[in-house]
Amino acid sequence: MAELSKKNEPAEPVDATPNVTEVEVVDAASETAAIAAIEAPVDRGEPILQVRNLVKHFPLTQGILFKKQVGAVKAVDGISFDLYQGETLGIVGESGCGKSTVAKLLMHLETATAGQIFYKGQDVTKLSGRALKAVRRNIQMVFQDPYTSLNPRMTVGDIIGETFDIHPEVAPKGERRRKVQDLLDVVGLNPEYINRYPHQFSGGQRQRIGIARGLALNPEIIICDEPVSALDVSVQAQVINLMEKLQDEFNLSYVFIAHDLSIVRHISDRVGVMYLGKMAEIGTDAQIYDHPTHPYTQALLSAVPVPDPAARENRERIILTGDVPSPANPPSGCRFRTRCWKAQDKCAEEVPLLAVPERFKGQDTPAAHESACHFAEEKDVVHAA
Amino acid sequence: MTLIDEAPVPQGADDSGAPLLEVRDLHVEFHTRDGVAKAVNGVNYTVNAGETLAVLGESGSGKSVTAQAIMGILDMPPGRIPKGEILFKGQDMLKMSGEERRRIRGAKVAMIFQDALSSLNPVYSVGFQLGEMFRVHRGMSKKEARAKAIELMDRVKIPAAAQRVDDYPHQFSGGMRQRIMIAMALALEPDLIIADEPTTALDVTVQAQVMDLLAELQREYNMGLILITHDLGVVADVADKIAVMYAGRIVETAPVHELYKRPAHPYTKGLLESIPRLDRKGQELYAIKGLPPNLTRIPTGCAFNPRCPQATDLCRSDVPALFPVTERDGADLAGRGSACHYWKETLHG
Amino acid sequence: MPENTAVVKETPEPVKAEAAPAKGAGTGKPRSLWSDAWHDLRRSPLFIASAVLILVLLSMAFFPSLWTDGSPTEADLANNYLRKPEWGAVFQPEWFGYDIQGRSVYNRVIYGARASIMVGVLVTLIVTFLGTLIGMLAGYFGGLLDTVLSRITDIFFGIPFLLGALVVLTSFEKRSVWVVILAISFLGWTSMARVARGAAIQVKQADYILAAKALGASTFRILTRHVLPNALAPIIVVATTALGGYIATEATLSFLGVGLQEPLVSWGVDVAGAFRSIRNAPFVLIMPSVLVSITVLSFLMFGDAVRNALDPKLR
């Protein structure tokens, strides 16, 4: 099994070969091979999900009858990252940076304009039929808003049980009700609540129901799109703790998308910072939070309100001017240059690549992590105690 | 500066006459399908000119309902104010006629809402909406009002105000729209501004800009400011004092830095501990167990008792008053109060 | 699938409204939005009044013999335009008099309920089914399908209702109840399609639709289990309110002579017949027209009560 998954792994980070439509896996044998690869286990610490040059442009059209494209919102514009088995990858960024679109692309809820998503070596963007269904079973999602992500006309039992209707092979019919009750128990809800409706629960409890639904199919990866931002502070901690407990218990890998940097640091092993559809910086949590080299990360960290007067006093404040530009018309070169205090001519001309900056290359320093800035420079804004 | 009604004699209040705003024993309830929801249960606070009071609480704590009662924009019915006084410069606004209250609203007391986009009318230009304040309240001509609108937009640091005055709300970004809301609230130079989660809908980098602007203008105009928020971090820089609300009551009051350093109520303490840290990776987060109470059935005694790790039978039977908080040796801690029977243990460990 | 239905079976268990549990506390009995609405409805005087009236009308339509021993077609020319109220005596059908052919107005009105209510109910059913199907498909799929279906809807919507009905109905030599029902439905489904389309567009943006897609749910499942149940409330509101309108439409068309015809018994036919004698025997006109009004009013009130109970903005 292990050989199989290795064989199918992408040899090199692949060049973007635009592939808008799903390619039908005609050959039954290749479909079976793909499914075998998808079902194969991956060792802890090995990449389970590899994203290469992912692009999503939403066309802007004009005209009612004869629509013509007048532009595109470049929501995600060439993003690459790996997710390792058993880890949590945090993705932070402000609204409009494309982080939610990344979640939808990973879930196959949107079709990528270009780029690949490899799940255990299989390009998900090219799968269909049974193979796609197998991938779907293994990648699940927890949504932001616990008030709209549960169908108000269905009972909790139906909401979670629906996963078994769609994937009947996971649970034999006679066991489904018991399985739903087990799941409720796992997420800390009374199994007797199975016949209740979503509106009879509080926000935190609803989010637990959403998590139970995500767990129902025994997935390997859970994409969490702002899973706690709609919850009250005192409830956020409960849900975060639950998610960490479940990760250990079920050996899950998380992609944790959020705008709250403190929460992302708490839960993530590695963190990627997004700005206007591009990845600005990516590294371990200590590299990003204590040794940021991208000016945007530094500004973002310095702006986080910290409820500790002692901590905030020795912190540097970088107040950015202006707003995030429109993703339909992003600045040339480095996208952050319009708000960056370090911007020079080079920044307008050349798109900085996401790589370990030249000056830190080969050095054994926490600053040696991937950062998309021409003038990357370490700056500790948080001043860890 | 004192927030505590039960405290001996409020200093400062007696020599400068009545405080700008004083809320006394305010109760608000809503009639719902499930019974009477007691949203506010005896809230007292005072705001003086030039002072910023942060009201901190989670959803359902009654923080916004209190503000709506002050503004006189509660939906009544289903809302009802069975008891309490809201004194604005010594006059009880709850006893005023509708006409009198309308005159105060906007001109003397203004409000900034969380969602700037839905608070602005999409079919009128921003300049028209700003100018309307002057045309209606000050009887200015169209031209004068427009000039005033530009001046205000400059005031709240909207770049190229003169060019953008005729733009419509959707043409502005979230941060700029919130600035316009602030400009609108400032237009008639009110004595008191109530800001209900003014930066919650904004991105962190923009949040800081808007908060700074608000604090700066407040100093400049010497206004009273009530800042309603659920975010412990946002208020730390700008507020003078904080009132923490839980289940419709104030459970703790303190000057800002004191509260963060040494909370005197288990709820505040739990909240502070449950927030992950930006500057270090913690272990498992502390989580306050349980859920906020159902307002139709607030627990007897201290409303927080079912979630409190140190609750005793006393907490389950007696409602704690907002006790004045003192040092171990009895030295007074100005402006501090805690509605916990065991505040001493909580504060001094 | 049987397992699925087993789970479903337990959900609509009748809910004791008195034990109405706390909102959001996760305690208490299961409470669907429908049972919440039912709980509201039972306390609404508007609903009770209209429901009682509608039950009375339905009993006329289905069991006219409960109300009268006579026949609507039994004619005695001797009774032409006769009216002999005997004051003091308890209720008497004779109070309402006899029409030109000496038929009892009372009997005719009782028997006329069937045709009127049948038109109302059946047109509503057809229109709701057709309109919901078209509107939901257009709203959910959007794009080209939406453009095509919406334009078709617009074309039908553009036809003036009465003119359209006149044209369609006059082309039939003999008009049965079914012809009238189909004609009204043919012209009336557009408003329902618009409501359903709007509701579907609103529902499809909810996260639970996305969640179902993420699980790999089929389009059919998403439409039937997620979109339809959530889009149903406004559709039901419009349907109940429109029902009264269809009854009035039938009466109007019959009055104009293009709806139902003698020897069919309907309120519209009666109003049309009585109109000729409005000067010398106005009482013949009163009862059928009052009943049309009461019926329309009952269904309007019923629709209003349902709207109050189902409108999410009020909860």
PDB file of C-alpha atoms in Angstrom, chain A residues 39-224:
ATOM      1  CA  GLU A  39      -7.776   4.446   0.730  1.00  0.00           C
ATOM      2  CA  ALA A  40      -4.116   3.704   1.501  1.00  0.00           C
ATOM      3  CA  PRO A  41      -2.882   4.953   4.873  1.00  0.00           C
ATOM      4  CA  VAL A  42      -0.271   7.665   5.083  1.00  0.00           C
ATOM      5  CA  ASP A  43       2.391   7.744   7.757  1.00  0.00           C
ATOM      6  CA  ARG A  44       2.342  10.489  10.315  1.00  0.00           C
ATOM      7  CA  GLY A  45       4.390  13.436   9.129  1.00  0.00           C
ATOM      8  CA  GLU A  46       4.127  12.468   5.446  1.00  0.00           C
ATOM      9  CA  PRO A  47       2.322  14.873   3.145  1.00  0.00           C
ATOM     10  CA  ILE A  48      -1.314  13.908   2.764  1.00  0.00           C
ATOM     11  CA  LEU A  49      -2.518  16.911   0.795  1.00  0.00           C
ATOM     12  CA  GLN A  50      -0.375  18.853  -1.645  1.00  0.00           C
ATOM     13  CA  VAL A  51      -1.611  22.013  -3.275  1.00  0.00           C
ATOM     14  CA  ARG A  52       0.237  23.292  -6.310  1.00  0.00           C
ATOM     15  CA  ASN A  53      -0.254  26.684  -7.958  1.00  0.00           C
ATOM     16  CA  LEU A  54      -3.934  26.712  -7.144  1.00  0.00           C
ATOM     17  CA  VAL A  55      -5.823  29.464  -8.964  1.00  0.00           C
ATOM     18  CA  LYS A  56      -9.434  30.523  -8.783  1.00  0.00           C
ATOM     19  CA  HIS A  57     -10.675  33.461 -10.813  1.00  0.00           C
ATOM     20  CA  PHE A  58     -14.327  34.423 -10.707  1.00  0.00           C
ATOM     21  CA  PRO A  59     -15.229  36.003 -14.043  1.00  0.00           C
ATOM     22  CA  LEU A  60     -16.855  39.423 -13.998  1.00  0.00           C
ATOM     23  CA  THR A  61     -19.414  39.632 -16.765  1.00  0.00           C
ATOM     24  CA  GLN A  62     -21.410  42.391 -18.329  1.00  0.00           C
ATOM     25  CA  GLY A  63     -24.644  42.303 -20.263  1.00  0.00           C
ATOM     26  CA  ILE A  64     -27.788  40.317 -19.673  1.00  0.00           C
ATOM     27  CA  LEU A  65     -28.338  38.339 -22.833  1.00  0.00           C
ATOM     28  CA  PHE A  66     -24.894  38.324 -24.378  1.00  0.00           C
ATOM     29  CA  LYS A  67     -22.586  38.089 -21.451  1.00  0.00           C
ATOM     30  CA  LYS A  68     -19.031  39.054 -22.044  1.00  0.00           C
ATOM     31  CA  GLN A  69     -16.235  38.782 -19.568  1.00  0.00           C
ATOM     32  CA  VAL A  70     -14.883  42.160 -18.531  1.00  0.00           C
ATOM     33  CA  GLY A  71     -12.467  40.970 -15.906  1.00  0.00           C
ATOM     34  CA  ALA A  72     -11.971  38.538 -13.085  1.00  0.00           C
ATOM     35  CA  VAL A  73     -11.857  38.581  -9.329  1.00  0.00           C
ATOM     36  CA  LYS A  74      -8.576  36.878  -8.594  1.00  0.00           C
ATOM     37  CA  ALA A  75      -9.690  35.312  -5.343  1.00  0.00           C
ATOM     38  CA  VAL A  76      -6.896  32.758  -5.250  1.00  0.00           C
ATOM     39  CA  ASP A  77      -3.952  33.417  -7.481  1.00  0.00           C
ATOM     40  CA  GLY A  78      -1.337  30.711  -7.390  1.00  0.00           C
ATOM     41  CA  ILE A  79      -1.073  29.076  -3.996  1.00  0.00           C
ATOM     42  CA  SER A  80       1.040  26.067  -3.046  1.00  0.00           C
ATOM     43  CA  PHE A  81       1.352  24.308   0.269  1.00  0.00           C
ATOM     44  CA  ASP A  82       1.552  20.859   1.811  1.00  0.00           C
ATOM     45  CA  LEU A  83      -0.497  19.428   4.634  1.00  0.00           C
ATOM     46  CA  TYR A  84       1.204  16.672   6.578  1.00  0.00           C
ATOM     47  CA  GLN A  85      -0.638  13.803   8.168  1.00  0.00           C
ATOM     48  CA  GLY A  86      -1.647  14.563  11.750  1.00  0.00           C
ATOM     49  CA  GLU A  87      -0.786  18.247  11.713  1.00  0.00           C
ATOM     50  CA  THR A  88      -2.811  21.430  11.814  1.00  0.00           C
ATOM     51  CA  LEU A  89      -2.050  23.968   9.146  1.00  0.00           C
ATOM     52  CA  GLY A  90      -3.409  27.375  10.034  1.00  0.00           C
ATOM     53  CA  ILE A  91      -4.276  29.815   7.260  1.00  0.00           C
ATOM     54  CA  VAL A  92      -4.753  33.413   8.355  1.00  0.00           C
ATOM     55  CA  GLY A  93      -5.632  36.531   6.465  1.00  0.00           C
ATOM     56  CA  GLU A  94      -8.088  39.384   6.355  1.00  0.00           C
ATOM     57  CA  SER A  95     -11.447  39.285   4.640  1.00  0.00           C
ATOM     58  CA  GLY A  96     -11.111  39.048   0.888  1.00  0.00           C
ATOM     59  CA  CYS A  97      -7.703  37.406   0.982  1.00  0.00           C
ATOM     60  CA  GLY A  98      -9.130  34.230  -0.529  1.00  0.00           C
ATOM     61  CA  LYS A  99      -8.811  31.910   2.431  1.00  0.00           C
ATOM     62  CA  SER A 100     -12.432  30.797   2.287  1.00  0.00           C
ATOM     63  CA  THR A 101     -12.123  30.184  -1.445  1.00  0.00           C
ATOM     64  CA  VAL A 102      -9.154  27.924  -0.713  1.00  0.00           C
ATOM     65  CA  ALA A 103     -11.411  25.947   1.625  1.00  0.00           C
ATOM     66  CA  LYS A 104     -14.057  25.586  -1.060  1.00  0.00           C
ATOM     67  CA  LEU A 105     -11.471  24.514  -3.630  1.00  0.00           C
ATOM     68  CA  LEU A 106     -10.079  21.891  -1.273  1.00  0.00           C
ATOM     69  CA  MET A 107     -13.607  20.625  -0.714  1.00  0.00           C
ATOM     70  CA  HIS A 108     -14.263  20.510  -4.454  1.00  0.00           C
ATOM     71  CA  LEU A 109     -17.154  22.921  -3.926  1.00  0.00           C
ATOM     72  CA  GLU A 110     -15.602  25.227  -6.494  1.00  0.00           C
ATOM     73  CA  THR A 111     -13.747  24.175  -9.590  1.00  0.00           C
ATOM     74  CA  ALA A 112     -10.196  25.428  -9.720  1.00  0.00           C
ATOM     75  CA  THR A 113      -9.331  27.697 -12.646  1.00  0.00           C
ATOM     76  CA  ALA A 114      -5.852  26.181 -12.676  1.00  0.00           C
ATOM     77  CA  GLY A 115      -3.526  24.208 -10.476  1.00  0.00           C
ATOM     78  CA  GLN A 116      -3.667  20.867  -8.751  1.00  0.00           C
ATOM     79  CA  ILE A 117      -4.707  19.447  -5.428  1.00  0.00           C
ATOM     80  CA  PHE A 118      -3.063  16.107  -4.741  1.00  0.00           C
ATOM     81  CA  TYR A 119      -4.656  13.920  -2.126  1.00  0.00           C
ATOM     82  CA  LYS A 120      -2.290  11.032  -1.450  1.00  0.00           C
ATOM     83  CA  GLY A 121      -0.841  11.605  -4.871  1.00  0.00           C
ATOM     84  CA  GLN A 122      -4.148  11.698  -6.747  1.00  0.00           C
ATOM     85  CA  ASP A 123      -5.037  14.951  -8.460  1.00  0.00           C
ATOM     86  CA  VAL A 124      -8.458  15.666  -6.986  1.00  0.00           C
ATOM     87  CA  THR A 125      -9.260  18.262  -9.621  1.00  0.00           C
ATOM     88  CA  LYS A 126      -9.185  15.511 -12.269  1.00  0.00           C
ATOM     89  CA  LEU A 127     -11.163  12.876 -10.405  1.00  0.00           C
ATOM     90  CA  SER A 128     -14.811  12.053 -10.847  1.00  0.00           C
ATOM     91  CA  GLY A 129     -17.261   9.306 -10.068  1.00  0.00           C
ATOM     92  CA  ARG A 130     -16.345   6.742  -7.441  1.00  0.00           C
ATOM     93  CA  ALA A 131     -12.842   8.057  -6.929  1.00  0.00           C
ATOM     94  CA  LEU A 132     -14.117  11.568  -6.229  1.00  0.00           C
ATOM     95  CA  LYS A 133     -16.656  10.188  -3.813  1.00  0.00           C
ATOM     96  CA  ALA A 134     -13.880   8.351  -1.994  1.00  0.00           C
ATOM     97  CA  VAL A 135     -11.918  11.587  -1.684  1.00  0.00           C
ATOM     98  CA  ARG A 136     -15.007  13.428  -0.462  1.00  0.00           C
ATOM     99  CA  ARG A 137     -15.433  10.862   2.263  1.00  0.00           C
ATOM    100  CA  ASN A 138     -11.909  11.514   3.451  1.00  0.00           C
ATOM    101  CA  ILE A 139     -11.963  15.310   3.352  1.00  0.00           C
ATOM    102  CA  GLN A 140     -14.691  16.899   5.410  1.00  0.00           C
ATOM    103  CA  MET A 141     -15.500  20.434   6.424  1.00  0.00           C
ATOM    104  CA  VAL A 142     -16.641  22.371   9.467  1.00  0.00           C
ATOM    105  CA  PHE A 143     -18.389  25.596   8.579  1.00  0.00           C
ATOM    106  CA  GLN A 144     -18.186  29.035  10.096  1.00  0.00           C
ATOM    107  CA  ASP A 145     -21.745  29.837  10.907  1.00  0.00           C
ATOM    108  CA  PRO A 146     -23.407  27.240  13.103  1.00  0.00           C
ATOM    109  CA  TYR A 147     -26.715  28.999  12.507  1.00  0.00           C
ATOM    110  CA  THR A 148     -26.873  28.512   8.760  1.00  0.00           C
ATOM    111  CA  SER A 149     -24.816  25.364   8.300  1.00  0.00           C
ATOM    112  CA  LEU A 150     -27.480  23.087   9.791  1.00  0.00           C
ATOM    113  CA  ASN A 151     -30.742  22.567   7.929  1.00  0.00           C
ATOM    114  CA  PRO A 152     -33.400  24.015  10.271  1.00  0.00           C
ATOM    115  CA  ARG A 153     -36.044  21.576   9.030  1.00  0.00           C
ATOM    116  CA  MET A 154     -34.095  18.456   9.932  1.00  0.00           C
ATOM    117  CA  THR A 155     -33.449  16.854  13.291  1.00  0.00           C
ATOM    118  CA  VAL A 156     -29.948  16.431  14.564  1.00  0.00           C
ATOM    119  CA  GLY A 157     -30.245  12.719  13.873  1.00  0.00           C
ATOM    120  CA  ASP A 158     -31.168  13.385  10.246  1.00  0.00           C
ATOM    121  CA  ILE A 159     -28.464  15.988   9.783  1.00  0.00           C
ATOM    122  CA  ILE A 160     -25.698  13.665  10.930  1.00  0.00           C
ATOM    123  CA  GLY A 161     -27.407  10.557   9.565  1.00  0.00           C
ATOM    124  CA  GLU A 162     -27.620  12.069   6.106  1.00  0.00           C
ATOM    125  CA  THR A 163     -23.911  11.403   5.668  1.00  0.00           C
ATOM    126  CA  PHE A 164     -24.698   7.680   5.886  1.00  0.00           C
ATOM    127  CA  ASP A 165     -27.502   7.987   3.352  1.00  0.00           C
ATOM    128  CA  ILE A 166     -25.037   9.492   0.926  1.00  0.00           C
ATOM    129  CA  HIS A 167     -22.231   7.081   1.769  1.00  0.00           C
ATOM    130  CA  PRO A 168     -24.155   3.943   2.704  1.00  0.00           C
ATOM    131  CA  GLU A 169     -21.029   1.780   2.696  1.00  0.00           C
ATOM    132  CA  VAL A 170     -19.733   3.466   5.860  1.00  0.00           C
ATOM    133  CA  ALA A 171     -22.385   2.257   8.256  1.00  0.00           C
ATOM    134  CA  PRO A 172     -24.752  -0.698   7.925  1.00  0.00           C
ATOM    135  CA  LYS A 173     -28.346   0.405   8.047  1.00  0.00           C
ATOM    136  CA  GLY A 174     -29.166  -1.093  11.402  1.00  0.00           C
ATOM    137  CA  GLU A 175     -26.290   0.662  13.091  1.00  0.00           C
ATOM    138  CA  ARG A 176     -26.783   4.188  11.861  1.00  0.00           C
ATOM    139  CA  ARG A 177     -28.876   5.502  14.676  1.00  0.00           C
ATOM    140  CA  ARG A 178     -26.476   4.149  17.232  1.00  0.00           C
ATOM    141  CA  LYS A 179     -23.567   5.617  15.293  1.00  0.00           C
ATOM    142  CA  VAL A 180     -25.176   9.036  15.307  1.00  0.00           C
ATOM    143  CA  GLN A 181     -25.640   8.782  19.053  1.00  0.00           C
ATOM    144  CA  ASP A 182     -22.015   7.734  19.460  1.00  0.00           C
ATOM    145  CA  LEU A 183     -20.955  10.764  17.446  1.00  0.00           C
ATOM    146  CA  LEU A 184     -23.051  13.078  19.618  1.00  0.00           C
ATOM    147  CA  ASP A 185     -21.384  11.572  22.630  1.00  0.00           C
ATOM    148  CA  VAL A 186     -17.935  12.048  21.114  1.00  0.00           C
ATOM    149  CA  VAL A 187     -18.520  15.767  20.609  1.00  0.00           C
ATOM    150  CA  GLY A 188     -19.878  16.171  24.111  1.00  0.00           C
ATOM    151  CA  LEU A 189     -23.599  16.322  23.455  1.00  0.00           C
ATOM    152  CA  ASN A 190     -26.277  14.241  25.121  1.00  0.00           C
ATOM    153  CA  PRO A 191     -27.071  11.334  22.726  1.00  0.00           C
ATOM    154  CA  GLU A 192     -30.731  11.720  23.660  1.00  0.00           C
ATOM    155  CA  TYR A 193     -30.795  14.991  21.754  1.00  0.00           C
ATOM    156  CA  ILE A 194     -30.935  13.024  18.509  1.00  0.00           C
ATOM    157  CA  ASN A 195     -34.521  14.072  17.784  1.00  0.00           C
ATOM    158  CA  ARG A 196     -34.074  17.771  18.509  1.00  0.00           C
ATOM    159  CA  TYR A 197     -33.941  20.498  15.929  1.00  0.00           C
ATOM    160  CA  PRO A 198     -30.967  22.834  15.468  1.00  0.00           C
ATOM    161  CA  HIS A 199     -32.768  25.906  16.802  1.00  0.00           C
ATOM    162  CA  GLN A 200     -33.116  24.195  20.152  1.00  0.00           C
ATOM    163  CA  PHE A 201     -29.361  24.426  20.647  1.00  0.00           C
ATOM    164  CA  SER A 202     -26.987  27.263  21.434  1.00  0.00           C
ATOM    165  CA  GLY A 203     -24.290  28.356  19.000  1.00  0.00           C
ATOM    166  CA  GLY A 204     -21.585  26.302  20.651  1.00  0.00           C
ATOM    167  CA  GLN A 205     -23.739  23.201  20.710  1.00  0.00           C
ATOM    168  CA  ARG A 206     -24.635  23.665  17.057  1.00  0.00           C
ATOM    169  CA  GLN A 207     -20.991  23.864  16.159  1.00  0.00           C
ATOM    170  CA  ARG A 208     -20.506  20.554  17.977  1.00  0.00           C
ATOM    171  CA  ILE A 209     -23.252  19.092  15.793  1.00  0.00           C
ATOM    172  CA  GLY A 210     -21.423  20.438  12.738  1.00  0.00           C
ATOM    173  CA  ILE A 211     -18.232  18.777  13.962  1.00  0.00           C
ATOM    174  CA  ALA A 212     -20.064  15.492  14.552  1.00  0.00           C
ATOM    175  CA  ARG A 213     -21.304  15.618  10.962  1.00  0.00           C
ATOM    176  CA  GLY A 214     -17.743  16.219   9.801  1.00  0.00           C
ATOM    177  CA  LEU A 215     -16.527  13.218  11.771  1.00  0.00           C
ATOM    178  CA  ALA A 216     -19.284  10.842  10.688  1.00  0.00           C
ATOM    179  CA  LEU A 217     -17.419   9.379   7.722  1.00  0.00           C
ATOM    180  CA  ASN A 218     -14.143   8.905   9.573  1.00  0.00           C
ATOM    181  CA  PRO A 219     -12.313  11.414   7.401  1.00  0.00           C
ATOM    182  CA  GLU A 220      -8.575  11.952   7.394  1.00  0.00           C
ATOM    183  CA  ILE A 221      -8.669  15.678   6.798  1.00  0.00           C
ATOM    184  CA  ILE A 222     -11.048  18.278   8.160  1.00  0.00           C
ATOM    185  CA  ILE A 223     -11.122  21.725   6.620  1.00  0.00           C
ATOM    186  CA  CYS A 224     -12.254  24.206   9.273  1.00  0.00           C
TER     187      CYS A 224
END
